[in-house]
Backbone as a ProteinNet text record, in pm:
[ID]
protein_1_A
[PRIMARY]
MSGVHAGPVTIDIAAPTELVYQRLAAIGQGEQPNGERAEILEDHGGELICDFWTSIALPGGRDRLVRTRERVTLLPPDRIEYEHLDGPVRGLREEIRVDVGIDLGTRLTYAGVYHPTGTWDRLRAMVVARPAIHRVMRSHFADVRDRAEARASRSRVFAAEGRRP
[TERTIARY]
3355.6	3259.5	3137.1	3095	2981.2	2849.7	2744.4	2613.3	2542.5	2443.4	2355	2229.5	2200.5	2087	1962.2	1849.1	1717.6	1639.8	1566.7	1490.7	1573.7	1519.8	1392.1	1272.3	1168.7	1036.9	945	873.7	792.5	652.7	554.8	417.1	351	263.1	183	44.1	-7.6	-136.6	-223	-346.6	-440	-510	-430.3	-479.9	-378.9	-422.4	-332.5	-222.7	-107.8	6.5	-27.4	-107.2	-140.2	-214.6	-307.3	-383.4	-292.4	-206.1	-116.7	-20.9	32.3	122.2	47.8	-74.7	-157	-170.8	-198.1	-215.1	-86.4	26.9	154.7	190.6	159.2	195.5	101.2	-10.5	-109.2	-66.1	49	107.2	22.6	-10.5	-86.5	-236.6	-282.9	-426.1	-478.3	-595.8	-660.3	-623.8	-708.6	-690.8	-575.5	-500.3	-390.6	-410.4	-364.7	-379.6	-278.1	-304.6	-210.3	-155.9	-231.2	-183.4	-80.5	-54.1	42.4	-14	75.4	32.2	152	121.9	225.5	180.3	276.2	247.9	349.2	297.6	385.5	424.3	554.4	604.7	641.3	694.6	732	695.5	651.7	614.6	680	777.9	849.3	821.9	695.1	659.5	672.8	767.9	787.3	875.8	917.6	1000	931.2	913.4	843.8	936.5	915.5	976.1	859.6	865.4	752.7	798.7	710.9	726.8	634.2	689.4	612.3	615.6	501.7	492.9	455.9	544.6	529.7	533.4	441.2	437.7	540.7	632.5	739.4	721	719.7	712.2	851.8	863.4	991.2	996.4	1117.1	1127.8	1048.3	990.4	910.6	764.2	725.5	585.3	535.8	627.3	585.6	588.2	501.2	499.7	537.9	602.2	641.2	616.8	560.9	540.3	669.4	730.9	858.9	838.5	896.2	888.1	1017.7	1001	1114.7	1080.8	1181.8	1165.9	1237.8	1164.8	1218.8	1197.5	1296.3	1279.2	1218.7	1105	1035.3	1039.9	1092.2	1099.7	1006.5	903.2	806	859	873.8	926.2	826.4	711.5	607.9	660.8	613.3	498.6	535.7	667.2	702.9	798.3	829.4	928.9	907.3	932.8	934.7	1060.7	1137.2	1259.3	1242.1	1306.2	1299.1	1441.4	1467.7	1593.6	1560.7	1603.7	1576	1668.7	1609.7	1685.1	1702.8	1609.6	1613.5	1539.8	1577.5	1513.7	1615.8	1569.4	1661	1749.2	1713.1	1796.4	1828.3	1872.9	1910.4	2012.9	1986.4	2074.5	2025.7	1927.3	1871	1812	1846.3	1789.7	1706.8	1583.9	1489.6	1428.9	1380.1	1311	1196.7	1082.5	971.4	950.8	954.3	929.4	790.7	722.5	588.1	599.6	595.9	613.4	490.6	476.5	369.3	397.1	293.2	307.1	226.7	185.7	110.3	-25.9	-71	-202.9	-227.4	-123.2	-130.6	-161.7	-143.3	-155.1	-25.8	6.1	122.7	212.8	340.9	439.7	511.2	498.2	568.8	696.1	804.8	931.4	996.5	1031.9	1102.9	1248.4	1339.2	1479.7	1535.8	1627.1	1689.6	1834.4	1911	2049.7	2081.6	2150	2189.9	2340.9	2407.6	2552.4	2585.2	2616.2	2642.5	2769.2	2773.2	2886.3	2993.4	2973.7	3072.9	3024.1	3101.8	3070.4	2939.1	2920	2796.9	2675.1	2686.7	2576.6	2545.4	2648.4	2627.9	2553.6	2594.4	2528.2	2382.1	2355.7	2218	2135.3	2196.3	2125.5	2089.7	2182.4	2159.7	2065.6	2077.1	2001.8	1865.1	1855	1730.1	1659.6	1730.5	1664.9	1618	1705.2	1667.2	1544.8	1538.2	1416.4	1291.9	1307	1192.9	1145.8	1238.4	1203.9	1128.7	1175.1	1107.2	964	944.8	808.9	720.4	772.2	694.6	656.8	749.8	721.5	623.4	635.3	537.3	397.1	385.4	256.3	203.9	291.3	252	207.5	282.8	247.7	115.2	89.4	-37.8	-153.6	-134.9	-238.2	-260.6	-153.5	-165.5	-237.9	-201.7	-266.8	-417	-455.5	-597.3	-675.7	-620.4	-689.8	-695.8	-586	-582.8	-676.1	-677.1	-765.6	-911.3	-942.5	-1080.3	-1119.8	-1031.9	-1061.1	-1076	-988.8	-996.3	-1126.6	-1174.5	-1298.1	-1420.6	-1411.1	-1523.5	-1510.8	-1398.9	-1368.4	-1397.9	-1451.8	-1465.3	-1337.1	-1266.8	-1141.3	-1030.1	-1023.4	-917.9	-973.4	-1037.7	-1091.7	-976.1	-961.4	-851.6	-894.5	-803.1	-826	-738.2	-780.3	-700.2	-732.4	-664.2	-684.8	-554.4	-567.1	-447.6	-369.4	-240	-156.4	-148.5
269	379.1	333.2	412.3	376.3	399.5	338.8	348.7	479.5	509.9	624.2	569.1	620.6	570.2	653.6	584.5	648.1	608.1	704.7	675.5	707.5	680.7	611.6	701.9	638.1	700	618.1	685.8	616.6	676.1	589.2	634.4	544.1	601.7	525.6	505.2	384.4	345.8	287.9	334.8	285.9	160.5	55.4	-75.5	-179.4	-301.6	-406.4	-441.5	-484.1	-517.7	-626.5	-724.9	-835.1	-784.1	-692.9	-636.5	-554.4	-472.4	-387.4	-474.4	-579	-668	-733.1	-776.9	-834.7	-737.4	-611.4	-509.3	-492.7	-487.2	-469.4	-590.5	-709.8	-832.6	-864.8	-793.6	-818.2	-745.8	-781.3	-714.4	-744.6	-637.4	-652.6	-659.7	-645.7	-653.7	-515	-484.1	-358	-244.3	-144.6	-24.6	59.5	118.7	206.7	341.6	448.4	581.7	605	701.6	754.2	651.2	545.2	444.2	349.7	361.3	272	130.9	33.7	-105.7	-195.8	-319.8	-419.3	-549.1	-619.3	-747.4	-849	-960.6	-1067.7	-1151.3	-1159.1	-1235.7	-1378.2	-1393.8	-1524.8	-1529.2	-1646.5	-1665.5	-1794	-1778.1	-1891.4	-1894.8	-1907.6	-1906.3	-1767.2	-1747	-1616.9	-1522.7	-1564.1	-1475.9	-1455.8	-1329.4	-1293.1	-1211.4	-1220.3	-1127.3	-1046.9	-914.9	-828.6	-710.9	-666.9	-538.2	-440.6	-324.1	-217.7	-95.9	-32.2	95.7	198.2	294	391.8	532	616.4	755.7	834.5	898.2	975.2	1121.9	1209.3	1353.6	1403.8	1463.8	1517.8	1667.9	1723.7	1870.3	1937.7	2051.9	2124.7	2084.4	2004.2	1967.4	1859.2	1786.7	1678.7	1545.9	1454.6	1319.1	1222.4	1114.4	1011.8	875.4	783.7	646.4	569.3	516.1	446.6	299.9	212.3	68	21	-59.4	-128	-276.3	-360	-503.6	-532.1	-598	-616.8	-758.9	-805.3	-929.1	-887.9	-945.5	-913.4	-1037.7	-1023	-1134.1	-1103.7	-1186.9	-1172	-1246.7	-1176.2	-1233.3	-1207.2	-1277.5	-1255	-1286.8	-1217.5	-1128	-980.4	-949.3	-809.5	-744.4	-812	-752	-793.6	-698.9	-726.1	-660.3	-736	-684.7	-675	-574.6	-550.5	-532.3	-590.5	-566.9	-528.8	-411.5	-363.4	-435	-516.9	-592.7	-515.2	-422	-342.1	-211.3	-108.6	21.5	126.5	247.5	360.3	349.5	268.1	250.9	102.1	40	-101.1	-123.6	-224.3	-253.4	-196.2	-105.5	-51.1	-165.6	-169.4	-268.7	-192.4	-241.2	-172.5	-271.4	-214.9	-296.7	-214.7	-281.4	-222.8	-310.9	-246.9	-316.8	-280.4	-379	-363.4	-395.5	-290.8	-308.1	-259.6	-305.7	-256.4	-109.2	-29	115.1	165.7	289.5	358	292.6	276.5	219.5	86.1	3.2	-129.3	-123	-8.3	4	-43.2	13.7	-29.6	88.8	64.3	161.3	96.6	161.2	117.2	198.7	131.4	200.2	147.9	242.1	212.2	255.8	174.7	213.2	146.3	216.3	160.3	202.4	128.7	164.5	132.5	228	216.4	234.2	146.8	154.6	208.2	337.4	398.8	341.7	351.8	297.2	401.3	523.9	628.5	760.9	864.3	996.9	1050.8	1042.2	1092.6	1017.2	883.3	800.3	836.6	861.5	901.7	1034.8	1131.3	1261.8	1247	1168.5	1143.8	1078.1	983.4	914.2	1009.9	1098.7	1189.4	1304.1	1358.1	1477.6	1444.8	1336.1	1303.9	1183.2	1070.9	945.9	947.6	986.8	981.7	1067.8	1195.3	1272.5	1212.1	1156.7	1093.4	970.9	891	772.1	814	918	965	1009.4	1084.6	1127.8	1008	912.8	793.5	714.9	695.8	615.5	686	817	889.1	874.7	888.9	874.8	731.6	634	493.1	458.9	502.7	474.3	541.5	662.7	730	651.2	597.7	516.6	387.4	321.5	199.8	232.4	345.2	386	403.5	479.9	507.5	379.2	291.7	165.7	71	62.4	-28	21	151.6	204.9	189.3	209.3	189.2	43.2	-47.7	-191.7	-231.6	-180.4	-214	-165.3	-49.5	4.5	-77.8	-152.8	-236.1	-381.5	-418.5	-559.1	-604	-723.2	-785	-857.4	-908	-979.7	-882.2	-769.9	-671.7	-543.4	-551.7	-431.9	-350.8	-230.3	-144.7	-65.8	-57.5	28	150.5	257	378.7	465.8	577.2	675.9	693.2	754.8	787.9	891.3	867.5	963.7	1095.1
186.7	188.8	268.1	364.2	447.5	373.7	426.4	364.1	394.7	311.6	333.7	401.3	519.5	596.5	569.1	557.9	547.5	671.7	727.2	847.9	969.8	1084.6	1100.3	1070.8	1019	1003.6	1093	1182.8	1283	1287.1	1313.9	1333.3	1437.3	1517.2	1612.7	1555.2	1574.9	1518.2	1629.5	1639.1	1741.2	1689.4	1671.3	1627.2	1674.2	1695.5	1744.6	1643.7	1695.8	1611	1509.6	1549	1457.6	1334.8	1354.7	1243.9	1153.2	1211.7	1133	1051.5	1112.3	1038.2	921.4	945.2	837.2	721.7	752	647.4	567.2	635.7	567.5	480.2	529.2	458.6	343.1	332.5	225.7	97.7	46.4	-70.1	-193.5	-266.6	-390.2	-371.6	-249.6	-223.3	-187.9	-236.5	-202	-295.1	-293.7	-376.2	-321.5	-411.3	-373.4	-441.2	-378.5	-438.7	-550.9	-636.5	-735.9	-833.7	-861.9	-955.3	-896.5	-768.4	-705.4	-702	-713.5	-708.2	-679.3	-651	-628.7	-695.4	-749.9	-813.9	-762.9	-712.8	-665.7	-787	-814.4	-928	-888.2	-767.7	-714.8	-567	-522.3	-381.5	-332.4	-244.5	-186.5	-36.3	-0.6	141.3	197.9	287.2	350.2	271.8	150.1	67.2	-67	-103.7	-226.5	-314.8	-445.4	-539.1	-595.3	-579.4	-614.8	-698.8	-788.1	-854	-783.3	-746.9	-683.5	-774.8	-792.8	-862.1	-756.8	-733.3	-626.3	-684	-640.9	-683.7	-603.6	-676.5	-614.3	-650.8	-549.4	-572.1	-606.7	-723.3	-769.9	-746.6	-747.8	-736.2	-848	-818.4	-916	-913	-813.9	-798.4	-892.5	-956	-1045.7	-972.1	-1013.4	-959.9	-1070.7	-1031.3	-1126.5	-1064.1	-1142.4	-1098.2	-1125.9	-1020.7	-1031.4	-998.4	-1083.4	-1057.6	-992.9	-888.8	-828.3	-821.5	-832.9	-808.5	-678.4	-587.7	-453.7	-404.5	-327.1	-251	-118.1	-84.4	39.3	127.1	247.3	341.6	458.3	471.5	580.5	702	811.4	935.6	1048.5	1043.9	1144.5	1283.9	1383.5	1381.5	1374.8	1359.8	1384.6	1284.9	1172.1	1083.4	939.1	848.5	705.4	651	573.3	513.3	362.4	303.4	159.8	107.6	-8.2	-77.2	-220.9	-263.7	-399.1	-496.9	-584.1	-682.9	-812.7	-839.8	-961.4	-935.2	-1007.1	-991.6	-955.7	-925.5	-904.4	-780.5	-684.7	-564.3	-544.7	-653.5	-649.5	-538.6	-456.6	-344	-212.1	-216.5	-92.7	-10.9	115.3	208.2	311	330.6	419.3	517.3	626.4	726.5	784.5	801.6	876.8	998.5	1115.4	1242	1292.2	1346.4	1402	1550.4	1633.3	1777.5	1852.8	1976.5	2062.5	2089.8	2073.6	2090.8	2208.1	2197.6	2301.7	2319.4	2443.4	2476.6	2406.6	2399.8	2337	2188.5	2129.3	1984.3	1921.1	1806.3	1730.3	1699.7	1703.5	1656.3	1538	1420.5	1300.1	1286.6	1252.2	1231.5	1103.5	1017.6	893.8	907.6	854.8	843.3	718.5	651.7	533.1	522.9	443.3	417	271.5	209.2	69.7	62.6	-11.5	-25.7	-165.1	-173.8	-303.9	-368.4	-501.9	-577.1	-606.9	-566.9	-591	-536.5	-560.2	-506.5	-562.7	-694.3	-756.5	-704.1	-692.5	-642.4	-496.9	-416.6	-275.8	-269.1	-350.3	-352.5	-394.2	-499.1	-545	-434.4	-364.4	-255.4	-142.7	-108.8	3.6	-31.1	-151.9	-188.3	-248.1	-323.6	-393.2	-330.9	-321.2	-280.4	-134.5	-43.6	98.6	128.6	86.2	112.5	45.9	-74.9	-142.8	-65.1	-16.3	62.9	188.4	256.1	378	346.3	235.9	198.6	168.1	91	54.3	179.4	271	390	483.5	498.6	581.9	522.4	391.7	324.2	336.6	312.5	321.3	463.2	562	701.2	739.3	691.5	720.9	660.1	539.2	475.5	554.1	596.3	677.9	807.7	870.6	995.8	975.1	872.6	849.4	823	741.2	708.6	828	902.5	1018	1128.5	1153.4	1257.1	1217	1089.6	1042.9	1057.4	1021	1032.4	1178.9	1264.6	1407.4	1468.6	1424	1481.2	1441.5	1331.1	1285.1	1328.4	1386.2	1409	1551	1561.6	1694.4	1730.6	1629.1	1652	1687.4	1615.9	1635.2	1694.7	1806.1	1871.6	1928	1881.3	1927.6	2050.1	2141.9	2257.6	2244.3	2302.2	2299.1	2180.5	2175.2	2069.9	1993.5	1878.2	1801.3	1880.5	1898	1971.6	1899.9
[MASK]
+++++++++++++++++++++++++++++++++++++++++++++++++++++++++++++++++++++++++++++++++++++++++++++++++++++++++++++++++++++++++++++++++++++++++++++++++++++++++++++++++++++

């Protein structure tokens, strides 16, 4: 049985790739909206075990805070990989790529793949999980964009050129 793919979800950011990667790799640091948070449970250099609490919009206009435990592999300067060890999409493998974008800014790209365990799991992944993942990633990327562009505009080290596309 083939996997269910999520993504790609892409956004352009008017900030240098190094700054954007720093923001993404700063897991558990800084204020997050909607009660979202991350806690590093284990740190083995470039590999972390983390609990993430993510706000998920459910059908009917309700939100729910969902916890996942994930192995996070930092692969500087341009990639972070995630493997869901526990939670509603256990086994989901994700990647965020940080590439040079428009006007020397950054292009972030998310992609994931989930291998369902049966027909019901495949249907749940396609109808519920994939759209929720896309909403979460678009929101997360917009937050990263806003914070990175604000930081770049104040920074002498990370002076961004260009405008938001």
